[in-house]
mmCIF file of C-alpha atoms in Angstrom:
data_model
loop_
_atom_site.group_PDB
_atom_site.id
_atom_site.type_symbol
_atom_site.label_atom_id
_atom_site.label_comp_id
_atom_site.label_asym_id
_atom_site.label_seq_id
_atom_site.Cartn_x
_atom_site.Cartn_y
_atom_site.Cartn_z
ATOM 1 C CA MET A 1 13.751 -6.307 -6.464
ATOM 2 C CA ASN A 2 13.232 -4.025 -8.374
ATOM 3 C CA GLY A 3 12.196 -3.717 -12.840
ATOM 4 C CA LEU A 4 10.176 -6.280 -14.401
ATOM 5 C CA LEU A 5 11.959 -9.193 -12.458
ATOM 6 C CA GLY A 6 11.075 -8.288 -9.160
ATOM 7 C CA ALA A 7 8.117 -7.821 -10.104
ATOM 8 C CA VAL A 8 7.197 -11.583 -11.801
ATOM 9 C CA VAL A 9 8.588 -13.135 -8.895
ATOM 10 C CA SER A 10 6.171 -11.115 -7.040
ATOM 11 C CA LEU A 11 3.136 -11.833 -8.983
ATOM 12 C CA VAL A 12 4.395 -15.779 -8.910
ATOM 13 C CA VAL A 13 4.833 -15.872 -4.996
ATOM 14 C CA GLY A 14 1.493 -13.480 -4.533
ATOM 15 C CA VAL A 15 -0.451 -15.806 -5.610
ATOM 16 C CA GLY A 16 0.510 -18.636 -3.646
ATOM 17 C CA VAL A 17 0.731 -16.867 -0.671
ATOM 18 C CA GLY A 18 -1.592 -14.728 -1.156
ATOM 19 C CA GLY A 19 -3.983 -16.996 -2.187
ATOM 20 C CA VAL A 20 -3.651 -19.285 1.078
ATOM 21 C CA ALA A 21 -3.279 -15.969 2.954
ATOM 22 C CA VAL A 22 -7.644 -14.801 1.473
ATOM 23 C CA TYR A 23 -8.438 -18.099 1.974
ATOM 24 C CA LEU A 24 -7.736 -19.005 5.850
ATOM 25 C CA GLY A 25 -8.089 -15.203 6.911
ATOM 26 C CA VAL A 26 -10.983 -14.177 5.483
ATOM 27 C CA PRO A 27 -13.205 -16.712 7.489
ATOM 28 C CA LEU A 28 -11.426 -15.860 11.402
ATOM 29 C CA GLY A 29 -12.489 -11.987 10.380
ATOM 30 C CA ALA A 30 -16.276 -12.545 11.795
ATOM 31 C CA THR A 31 -17.304 -12.198 8.605
ATOM 32 C CA ARG A 32 -20.099 -14.199 6.014
ATOM 33 C CA ALA A 33 -17.973 -14.704 3.617
ATOM 34 C CA LYS A 34 -16.127 -17.743 3.112
ATOM 35 C CA PRO A 35 -13.948 -17.914 -0.521
ATOM 36 C CA GLY A 36 -13.474 -21.112 -2.094
ATOM 37 C CA LEU A 37 -10.068 -22.174 -2.981
ATOM 38 C CA ARG A 38 -10.185 -21.133 -6.992
ATOM 39 C CA ALA A 39 -11.601 -17.692 -5.442
ATOM 40 C CA ALA A 40 -9.441 -17.145 -3.144
ATOM 41 C CA PHE A 41 -6.449 -17.893 -5.645
ATOM 42 C CA ALA A 42 -7.772 -15.765 -8.138
ATOM 43 C CA THR A 43 -8.157 -12.848 -5.454
ATOM 44 C CA ALA A 44 -4.690 -13.365 -4.815
ATOM 45 C CA GLY A 45 -3.648 -13.570 -8.883
ATOM 46 C CA ILE A 46 -5.503 -10.115 -9.395
ATOM 47 C CA GLY A 47 -3.916 -8.668 -6.149
ATOM 48 C CA ALA A 48 -0.828 -9.369 -6.733
ATOM 49 C CA ALA A 49 -0.636 -8.456 -11.080
ATOM 50 C CA LEU A 50 -2.780 -5.154 -9.213
ATOM 51 C CA SER A 51 -0.286 -4.557 -6.844
ATOM 52 C CA ALA A 52 3.390 -5.098 -9.135
ATOM 53 C CA LEU A 53 1.664 -3.466 -11.778
ATOM 54 C CA LEU A 54 1.523 -0.045 -9.254
ATOM 55 C CA THR A 55 5.488 -0.974 -8.175
ATOM 56 C CA LEU A 56 6.201 -0.581 -11.246
ATOM 57 C CA LEU A 57 4.484 2.309 -11.930
ATOM 58 C CA PHE A 58 4.917 4.668 -9.592
ATOM 59 C CA GLY A 59 6.999 3.017 -6.718
ATOM 60 C CA TRP A 60 9.664 5.483 -7.610
ATOM 61 C CA ILE A 61 7.085 8.340 -5.980
ATOM 62 C CA PRO A 62 8.478 8.880 -2.443
ATOM 63 C CA VAL A 63 5.351 8.786 -0.457
ATOM 64 C CA VAL A 64 2.537 7.807 -2.557
ATOM 65 C CA GLY A 65 3.964 5.057 -4.075
ATOM 66 C CA PRO A 66 5.231 2.688 -1.362
ATOM 67 C CA LEU A 67 0.992 2.683 0.210
ATOM 68 C CA LEU A 68 0.062 2.177 -2.868
ATOM 69 C CA SER A 69 1.001 -1.541 -3.393
ATOM 70 C CA PRO A 70 -0.549 -2.357 -0.072
ATOM 71 C CA ALA A 71 -3.627 -0.623 -0.515
ATOM 72 C CA ALA A 72 -4.629 -2.480 -3.713
ATOM 73 C CA TRP A 73 -4.471 -5.295 -2.179
ATOM 74 C CA ILE A 74 -7.120 -4.472 0.719
ATOM 75 C CA GLY A 75 -9.100 -3.190 -2.272
ATOM 76 C CA VAL A 76 -9.127 -6.249 -4.140
ATOM 77 C CA VAL A 77 -9.886 -8.727 -1.259
ATOM 78 C CA GLY A 78 -12.587 -5.974 -0.187
ATOM 79 C CA HIS A 79 -14.145 -6.148 -3.094
ATOM 80 C CA ARG A 80 -13.746 -9.404 -4.500
ATOM 81 C CA THR A 81 -14.438 -11.363 -0.939
ATOM 82 C CA GLY A 82 -17.370 -9.431 0.460
ATOM 83 C CA ALA A 83 -15.363 -8.949 3.994
ATOM 84 C CA ASN A 84 -15.923 -6.107 5.808
ATOM 85 C CA PRO A 85 -13.454 -3.561 6.537
ATOM 86 C CA PRO A 86 -11.641 -4.280 9.420
ATOM 87 C CA THR A 87 -11.577 -8.128 7.923
ATOM 88 C CA ALA A 88 -10.099 -6.844 3.842
ATOM 89 C CA VAL A 89 -7.238 -4.268 6.135
ATOM 90 C CA GLY A 90 -5.405 -7.780 8.038
ATOM 91 C CA VAL A 91 -6.372 -10.010 5.385
ATOM 92 C CA GLY A 92 -4.496 -7.642 2.600
ATOM 93 C CA LEU A 93 -1.748 -6.608 4.332
ATOM 94 C CA VAL A 94 -1.129 -9.242 5.362
ATOM 95 C CA ALA A 95 -1.119 -11.416 2.637
ATOM 96 C CA TRP A 96 1.042 -7.901 0.671
ATOM 97 C CA ALA A 97 3.533 -8.519 3.837
ATOM 98 C CA VAL A 98 3.868 -11.875 3.525
ATOM 99 C CA THR A 99 4.145 -11.698 -0.087
ATOM 100 C CA ALA A 100 6.969 -9.060 0.335
ATOM 101 C CA VAL A 101 9.088 -10.730 1.991
ATOM 102 C CA VAL A 102 9.071 -13.960 0.066
ATOM 103 C CA ALA A 103 9.582 -12.136 -2.671
ATOM 104 C CA ALA A 104 12.922 -10.901 -1.447
ATOM 105 C CA GLY A 105 14.137 -14.200 0.268
ATOM 106 C CA PHE A 106 13.036 -15.530 -3.419
ATOM 107 C CA GLY A 107 15.174 -12.328 -5.315
ATOM 108 C CA THR A 108 17.837 -13.042 -2.579
ATOM 109 C CA ILE A 109 18.540 -16.605 -3.078
ATOM 110 C CA LEU A 110 18.291 -16.310 -6.957
ATOM 111 C CA PHE A 111 20.250 -13.361 -7.551
ATOM 112 C CA GLY A 112 22.590 -13.595 -4.582
ATOM 113 C CA GLY A 113 21.065 -10.243 -2.681
ATOM 114 C CA PRO A 114 18.976 -7.671 -2.688
ATOM 115 C CA GLN A 115 18.926 -6.010 -6.339
#
């Protein structure tokens, strides 16, 4: 799913799925950080918005474009939750991957196949 519609679907799915991933994943990673529910969903919203924006602007660049989206999630999770780097990488990658898979599934259901 490409373009603005794909970014909007990824944003909505990212807030929902990413919020749960941040809320449950950060405390699992041997860290003292424990974001509240509101902070977890705010972190997911920022991560999803930044990821969608970077994909729209730079997704066409062959090597750099696809790497910017998960890097945005990792950076936002690490910065907003105070998680240690391995935890931020794990939670950021899981949130990004699950969001991408669920958004692709919604694209298939809503529009009859990959766009």
